[in-house]
CSV table of C-alpha atoms in Angstrom, one decimal:
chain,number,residue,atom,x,y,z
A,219,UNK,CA,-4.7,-49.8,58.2
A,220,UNK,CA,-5.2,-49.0,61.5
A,221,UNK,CA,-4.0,-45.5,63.3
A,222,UNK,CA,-2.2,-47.2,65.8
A,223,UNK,CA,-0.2,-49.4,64.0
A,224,UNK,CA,3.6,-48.9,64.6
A,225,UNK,CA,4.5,-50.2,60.9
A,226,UNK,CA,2.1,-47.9,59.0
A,227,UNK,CA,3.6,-46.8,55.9
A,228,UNK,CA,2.9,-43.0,54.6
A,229,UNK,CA,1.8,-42.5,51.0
A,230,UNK,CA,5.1,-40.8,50.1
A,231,UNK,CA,7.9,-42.7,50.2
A,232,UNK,CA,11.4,-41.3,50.9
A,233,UNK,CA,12.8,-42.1,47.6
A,234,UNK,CA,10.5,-39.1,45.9
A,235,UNK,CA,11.5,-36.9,48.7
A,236,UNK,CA,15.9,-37.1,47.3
A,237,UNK,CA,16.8,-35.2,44.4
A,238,UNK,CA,16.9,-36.5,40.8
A,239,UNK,CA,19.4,-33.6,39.4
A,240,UNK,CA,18.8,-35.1,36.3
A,241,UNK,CA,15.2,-34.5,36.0
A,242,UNK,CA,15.3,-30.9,37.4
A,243,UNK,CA,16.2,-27.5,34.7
A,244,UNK,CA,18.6,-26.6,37.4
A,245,UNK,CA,16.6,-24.7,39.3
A,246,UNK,CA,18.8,-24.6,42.4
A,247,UNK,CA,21.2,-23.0,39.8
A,248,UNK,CA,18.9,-20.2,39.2
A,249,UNK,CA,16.6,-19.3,41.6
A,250,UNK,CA,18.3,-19.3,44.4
A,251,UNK,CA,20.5,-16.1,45.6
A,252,UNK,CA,24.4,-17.0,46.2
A,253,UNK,CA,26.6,-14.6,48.6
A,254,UNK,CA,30.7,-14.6,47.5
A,255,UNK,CA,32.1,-16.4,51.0
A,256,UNK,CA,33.8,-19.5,51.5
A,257,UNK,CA,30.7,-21.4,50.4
A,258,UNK,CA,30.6,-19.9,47.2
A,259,UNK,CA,33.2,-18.2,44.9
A,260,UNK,CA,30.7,-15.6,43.2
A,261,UNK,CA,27.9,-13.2,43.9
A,262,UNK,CA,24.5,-14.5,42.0
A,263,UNK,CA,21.3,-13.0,42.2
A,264,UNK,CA,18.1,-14.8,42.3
A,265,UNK,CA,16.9,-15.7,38.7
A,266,UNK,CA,20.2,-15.3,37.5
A,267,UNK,CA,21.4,-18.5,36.4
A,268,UNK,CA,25.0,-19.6,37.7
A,269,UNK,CA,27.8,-19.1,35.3
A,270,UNK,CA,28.8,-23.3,36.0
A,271,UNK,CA,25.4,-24.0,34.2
A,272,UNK,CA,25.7,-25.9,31.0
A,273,UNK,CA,22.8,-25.9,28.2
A,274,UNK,CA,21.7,-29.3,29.5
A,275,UNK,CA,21.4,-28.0,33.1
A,276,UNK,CA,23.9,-30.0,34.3
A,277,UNK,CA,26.9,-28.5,36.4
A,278,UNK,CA,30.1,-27.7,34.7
A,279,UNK,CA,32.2,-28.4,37.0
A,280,UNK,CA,30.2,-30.9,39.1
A,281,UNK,CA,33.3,-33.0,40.3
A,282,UNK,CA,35.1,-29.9,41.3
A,283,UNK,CA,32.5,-27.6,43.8
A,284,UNK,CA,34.6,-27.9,46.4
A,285,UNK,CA,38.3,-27.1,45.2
A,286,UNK,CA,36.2,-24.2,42.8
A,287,UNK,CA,35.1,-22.6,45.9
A,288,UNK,CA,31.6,-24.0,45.4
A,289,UNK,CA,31.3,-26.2,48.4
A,290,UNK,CA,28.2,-24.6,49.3
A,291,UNK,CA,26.7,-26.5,46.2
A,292,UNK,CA,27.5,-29.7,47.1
A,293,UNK,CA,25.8,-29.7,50.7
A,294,UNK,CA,22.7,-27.8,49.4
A,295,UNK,CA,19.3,-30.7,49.3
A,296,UNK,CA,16.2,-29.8,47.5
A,297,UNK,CA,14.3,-32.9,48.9
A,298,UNK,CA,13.2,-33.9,45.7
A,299,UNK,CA,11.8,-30.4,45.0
A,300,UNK,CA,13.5,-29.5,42.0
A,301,UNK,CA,11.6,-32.4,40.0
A,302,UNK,CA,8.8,-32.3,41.0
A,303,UNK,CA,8.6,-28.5,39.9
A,304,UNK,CA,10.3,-29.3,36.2
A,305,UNK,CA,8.3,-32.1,35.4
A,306,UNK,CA,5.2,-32.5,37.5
A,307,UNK,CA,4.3,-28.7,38.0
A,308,UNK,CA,5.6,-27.6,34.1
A,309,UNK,CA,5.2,-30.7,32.9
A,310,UNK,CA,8.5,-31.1,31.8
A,311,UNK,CA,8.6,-27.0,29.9
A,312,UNK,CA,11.4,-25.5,30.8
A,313,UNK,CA,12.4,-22.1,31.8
A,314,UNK,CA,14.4,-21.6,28.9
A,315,UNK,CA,12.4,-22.8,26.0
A,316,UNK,CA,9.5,-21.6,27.6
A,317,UNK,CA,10.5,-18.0,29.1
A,318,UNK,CA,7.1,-16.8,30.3
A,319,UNK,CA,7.7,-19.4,32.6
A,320,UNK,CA,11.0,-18.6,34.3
A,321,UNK,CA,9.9,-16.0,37.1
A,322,UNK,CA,7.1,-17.7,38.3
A,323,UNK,CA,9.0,-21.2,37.8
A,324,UNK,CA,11.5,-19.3,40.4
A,325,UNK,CA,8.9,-18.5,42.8
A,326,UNK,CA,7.4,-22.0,43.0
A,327,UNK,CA,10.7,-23.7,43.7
A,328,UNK,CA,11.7,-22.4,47.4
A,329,UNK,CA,7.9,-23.0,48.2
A,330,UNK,CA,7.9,-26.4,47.0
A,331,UNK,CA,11.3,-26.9,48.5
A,332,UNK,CA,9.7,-26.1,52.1
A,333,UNK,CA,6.6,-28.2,51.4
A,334,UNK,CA,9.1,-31.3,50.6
A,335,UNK,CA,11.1,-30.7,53.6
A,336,UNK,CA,7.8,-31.3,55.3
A,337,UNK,CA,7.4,-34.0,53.6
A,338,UNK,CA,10.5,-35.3,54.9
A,339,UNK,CA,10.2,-34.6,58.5
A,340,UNK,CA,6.3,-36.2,58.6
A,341,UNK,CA,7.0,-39.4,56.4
A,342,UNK,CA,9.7,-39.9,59.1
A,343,UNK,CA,7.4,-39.3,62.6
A,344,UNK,CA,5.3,-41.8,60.9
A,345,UNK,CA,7.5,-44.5,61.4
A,346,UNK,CA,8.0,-43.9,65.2
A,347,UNK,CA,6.8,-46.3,67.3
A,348,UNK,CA,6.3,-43.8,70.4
A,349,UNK,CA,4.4,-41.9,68.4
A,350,UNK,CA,1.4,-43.8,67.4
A,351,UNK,CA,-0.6,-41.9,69.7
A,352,UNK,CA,-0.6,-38.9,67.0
A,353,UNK,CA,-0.9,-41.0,63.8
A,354,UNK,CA,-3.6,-39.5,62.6
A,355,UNK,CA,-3.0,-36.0,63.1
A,356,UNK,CA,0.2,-36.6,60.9
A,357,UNK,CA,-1.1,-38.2,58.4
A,358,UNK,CA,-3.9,-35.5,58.1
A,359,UNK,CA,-0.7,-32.9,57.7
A,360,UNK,CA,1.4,-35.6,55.3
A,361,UNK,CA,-2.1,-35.4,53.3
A,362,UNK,CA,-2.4,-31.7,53.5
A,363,UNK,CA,1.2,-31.4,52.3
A,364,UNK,CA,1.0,-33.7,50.0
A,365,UNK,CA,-2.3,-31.7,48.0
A,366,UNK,CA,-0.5,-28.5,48.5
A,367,UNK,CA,2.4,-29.9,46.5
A,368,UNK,CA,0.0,-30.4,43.7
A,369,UNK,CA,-1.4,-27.0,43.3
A,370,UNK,CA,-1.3,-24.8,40.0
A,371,UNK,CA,1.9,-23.1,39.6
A,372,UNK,CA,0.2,-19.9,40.5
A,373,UNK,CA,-1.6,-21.1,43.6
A,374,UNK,CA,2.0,-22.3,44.4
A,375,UNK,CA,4.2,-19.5,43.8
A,376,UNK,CA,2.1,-17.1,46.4
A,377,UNK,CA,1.4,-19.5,48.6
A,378,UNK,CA,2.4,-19.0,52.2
A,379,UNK,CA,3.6,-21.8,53.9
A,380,UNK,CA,4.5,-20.5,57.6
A,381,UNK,CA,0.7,-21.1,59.4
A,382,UNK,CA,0.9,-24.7,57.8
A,383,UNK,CA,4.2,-25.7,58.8
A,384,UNK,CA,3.9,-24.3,62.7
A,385,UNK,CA,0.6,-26.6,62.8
A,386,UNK,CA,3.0,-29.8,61.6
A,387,UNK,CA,5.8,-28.7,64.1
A,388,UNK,CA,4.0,-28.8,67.2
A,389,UNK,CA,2.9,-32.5,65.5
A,390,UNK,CA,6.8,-33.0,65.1
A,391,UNK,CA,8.3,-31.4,68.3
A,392,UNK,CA,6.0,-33.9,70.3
A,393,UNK,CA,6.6,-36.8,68.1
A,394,UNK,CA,10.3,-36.3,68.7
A,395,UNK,CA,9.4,-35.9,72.3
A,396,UNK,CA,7.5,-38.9,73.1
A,397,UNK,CA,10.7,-40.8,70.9
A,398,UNK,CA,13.8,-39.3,72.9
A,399,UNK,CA,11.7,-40.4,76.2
A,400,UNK,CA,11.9,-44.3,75.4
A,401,UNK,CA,15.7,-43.8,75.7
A,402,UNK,CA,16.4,-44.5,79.8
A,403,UNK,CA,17.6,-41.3,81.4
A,404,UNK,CA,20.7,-42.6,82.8
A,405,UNK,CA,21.7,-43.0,78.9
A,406,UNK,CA,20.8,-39.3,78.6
A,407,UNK,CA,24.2,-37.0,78.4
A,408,UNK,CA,23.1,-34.9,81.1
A,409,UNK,CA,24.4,-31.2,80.8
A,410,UNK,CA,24.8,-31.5,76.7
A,411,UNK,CA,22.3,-30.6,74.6
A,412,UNK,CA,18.9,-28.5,74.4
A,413,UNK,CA,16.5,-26.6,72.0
A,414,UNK,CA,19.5,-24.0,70.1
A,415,UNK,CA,22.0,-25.6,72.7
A,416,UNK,CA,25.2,-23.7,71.4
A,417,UNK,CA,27.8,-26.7,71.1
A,418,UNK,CA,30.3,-25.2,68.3
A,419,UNK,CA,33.4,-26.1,68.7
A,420,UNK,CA,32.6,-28.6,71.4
A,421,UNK,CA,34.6,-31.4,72.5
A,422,UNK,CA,32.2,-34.3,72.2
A,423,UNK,CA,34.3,-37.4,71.2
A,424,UNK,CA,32.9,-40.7,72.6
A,425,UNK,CA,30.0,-38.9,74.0
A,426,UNK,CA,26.5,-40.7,75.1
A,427,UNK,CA,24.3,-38.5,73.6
A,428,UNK,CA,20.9,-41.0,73.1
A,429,UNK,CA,18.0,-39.4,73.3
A,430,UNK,CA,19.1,-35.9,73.8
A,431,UNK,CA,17.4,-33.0,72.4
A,432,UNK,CA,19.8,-31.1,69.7
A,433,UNK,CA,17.0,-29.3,67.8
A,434,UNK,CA,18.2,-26.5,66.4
A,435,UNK,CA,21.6,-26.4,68.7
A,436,UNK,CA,24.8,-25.1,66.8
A,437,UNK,CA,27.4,-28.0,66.4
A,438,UNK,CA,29.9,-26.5,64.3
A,439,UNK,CA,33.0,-27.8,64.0
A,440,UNK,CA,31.9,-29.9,66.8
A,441,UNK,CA,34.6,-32.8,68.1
A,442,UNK,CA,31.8,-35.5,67.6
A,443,UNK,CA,34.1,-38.7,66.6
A,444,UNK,CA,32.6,-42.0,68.1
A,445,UNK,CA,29.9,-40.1,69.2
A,446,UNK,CA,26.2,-42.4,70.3
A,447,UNK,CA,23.6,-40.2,68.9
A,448,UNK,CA,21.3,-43.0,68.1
A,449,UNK,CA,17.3,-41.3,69.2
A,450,UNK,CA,18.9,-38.2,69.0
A,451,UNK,CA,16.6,-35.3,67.9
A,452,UNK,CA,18.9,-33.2,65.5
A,453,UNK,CA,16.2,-31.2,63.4
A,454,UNK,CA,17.3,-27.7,62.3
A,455,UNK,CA,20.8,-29.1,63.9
A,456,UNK,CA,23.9,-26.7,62.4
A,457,UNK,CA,27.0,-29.7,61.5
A,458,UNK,CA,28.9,-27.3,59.4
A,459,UNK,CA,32.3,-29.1,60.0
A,460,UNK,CA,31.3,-31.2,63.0
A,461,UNK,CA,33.8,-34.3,63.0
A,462,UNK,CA,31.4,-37.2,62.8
A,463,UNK,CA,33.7,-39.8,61.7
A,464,UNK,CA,33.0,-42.7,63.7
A,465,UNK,CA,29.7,-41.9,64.8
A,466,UNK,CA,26.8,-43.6,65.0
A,467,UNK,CA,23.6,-42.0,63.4
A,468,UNK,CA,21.3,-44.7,63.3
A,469,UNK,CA,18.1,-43.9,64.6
A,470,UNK,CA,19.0,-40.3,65.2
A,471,UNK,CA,15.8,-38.2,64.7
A,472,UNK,CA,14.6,-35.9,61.6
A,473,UNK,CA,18.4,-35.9,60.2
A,474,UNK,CA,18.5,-34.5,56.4
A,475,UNK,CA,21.3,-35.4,53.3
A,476,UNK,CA,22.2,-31.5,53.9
A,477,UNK,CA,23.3,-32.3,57.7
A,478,UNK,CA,25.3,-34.8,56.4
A,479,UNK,CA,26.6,-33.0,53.1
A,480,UNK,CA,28.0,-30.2,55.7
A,481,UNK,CA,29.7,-32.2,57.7
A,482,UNK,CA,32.9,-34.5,57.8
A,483,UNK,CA,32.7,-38.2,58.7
A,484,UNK,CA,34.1,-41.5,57.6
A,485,UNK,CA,33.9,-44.9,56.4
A,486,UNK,CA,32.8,-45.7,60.1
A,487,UNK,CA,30.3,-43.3,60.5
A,488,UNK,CA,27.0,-45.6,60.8
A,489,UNK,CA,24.2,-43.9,59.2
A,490,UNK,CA,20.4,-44.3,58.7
A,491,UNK,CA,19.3,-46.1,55.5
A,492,UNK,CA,17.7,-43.7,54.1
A,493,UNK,CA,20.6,-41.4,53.6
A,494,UNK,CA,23.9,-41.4,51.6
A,495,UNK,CA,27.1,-41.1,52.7
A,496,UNK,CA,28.6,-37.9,51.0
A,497,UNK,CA,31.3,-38.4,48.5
A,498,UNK,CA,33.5,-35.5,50.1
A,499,UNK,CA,34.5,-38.1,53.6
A,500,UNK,CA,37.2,-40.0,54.2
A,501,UNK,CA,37.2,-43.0,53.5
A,502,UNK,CA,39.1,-44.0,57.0
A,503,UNK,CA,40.7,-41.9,60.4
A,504,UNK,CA,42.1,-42.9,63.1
A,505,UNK,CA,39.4,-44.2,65.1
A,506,UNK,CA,38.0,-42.3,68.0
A,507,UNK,CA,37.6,-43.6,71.9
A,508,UNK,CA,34.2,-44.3,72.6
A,509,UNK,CA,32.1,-44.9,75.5
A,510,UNK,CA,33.0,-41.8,77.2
């Protein structure tokens, strides 16, 4: 397969990359440290297993996060991290029957979860066309990530991530670069937008935003109905509560499950393939005006 060519496929697939709850020991229930706000309706520390864990390591009150004060739960996205740790890393022990484990099963988990969101980010420039100029370089990091992933638990759990992941953002920030630029600059929302562009609370309805940079810009509760953010780059983008009902999303750039899970949108809202449509949205609005 050659370097250049536009419909090269990575090695990992997107479908290993979205969480299998049902092959994970909860670990998202456990490890992680939960703040009392209006995300979540108690104080938990890290290794500290939430009191809405049953035996099984399912959620006890799955179908009610959100009216429980656990709405934090439901946007939270592992990116397939939390089985790859239980059965792949542990080999299917868990942290309960197997209690030496726990700690170190706790440690592994956030790494891995970084490594996947990687994985998520390169499997994705490695699909775009204007970018088969770096090819190779990301499917040298995809590889790289990819081997790290597989590492003994203890090579994992003090593992430091940070000098990898700079090297495969400079790969990203000019894969997204060379993408946005095949989008002709009169259809570029000129004045809206930019690296940490601070957008909350804007009123966006109907805007023309292909190809504009939102990496990293803050876009909550963001008016962003009928919105045309198709070749938009919205890595690290904050949705919390941004209205995207209506939009379209195809094609946007590096956009996660967790963007999605933290916004609100509709049965309109058009969005990639590779992502879900979170069960929380309406199912219909009024619809927006568009083409402004």
């Amino acid at each position: 397969m050659s370097d250049d060519d536009p419909t090269a496929v990575p090695v990992t697939g997107r479908a290993a990359l979205r969480a299998d709850c049902a092959n994970c020991f909860g670990l998202c229930c456990v490890a992680l440290t939960l703040t009392r706000s209006a995300d979540f309706a108690i104080n938990k520390d890290a290794g500290t297993p939430c009191r809405n864990l049953a035996d099984d390591f399912r959620c006890g009150i799955h179908t009610r996060l959100r009216s429980e004060g656990f709405s934090g739960c439901t946007v939270y996205d592992c990116f397939g991290a939390g089985q790859k740790v239980s059965q792949e890393t542990y080999a299917g022990r868990d942290w309960r029957t197997a209690a030496g484990t726990a700690q170190q099963m706790f440690q592994v988990f956030p790494v891995m979860r970084q490594l996947h969101e990687l994985l998520w980010y390169l499997t994705e420039a490695l699909t775009l066309p204007a970018a088969t100029s770096l090819y190779a370089g990301l499917r040298d990091a995809l590889e790289t990530t990819e081997r790290l992933t597989r590492l003994p638990a203890d090579e994992l759990a003090g593992l430091d991530v940070s000098a990898h992941r700079d090297g495969a953002a400079a790969l990203l920030l000019r894969a997204g670069e060379l993408e946005r630029a095949t989008v002709p600059r009169r259809s570029r929302r000129g004045g809206r937008g930019g690296r940490g562009a601070d957008l909350i609370g804007a009123r966006l309805e109907g805007a023309d935003l292909r190809g504009a940079e939102l990496r990293g810009a803050y876009l909550i509760a963001a008016d962003l109905r009928g919105a045309d953010l198709r070749r938009a780059e919205v890595i690290g983008a904050d949705f919390r509560d941004a209205d995207l009902s209506g939009a379209d999303l195809t094609g946007a750039l590096f956009l996660t499950q967790a963007q999605l899970n933290a916004a609100k949108g509709n049965a309109a809202t058009k969005l990639p393939d590779s992502l879900t449509r979170p069960p929380h949205w309406q199912p219909s609005s009024r619809m927006p005006v568009t083409g402004r």
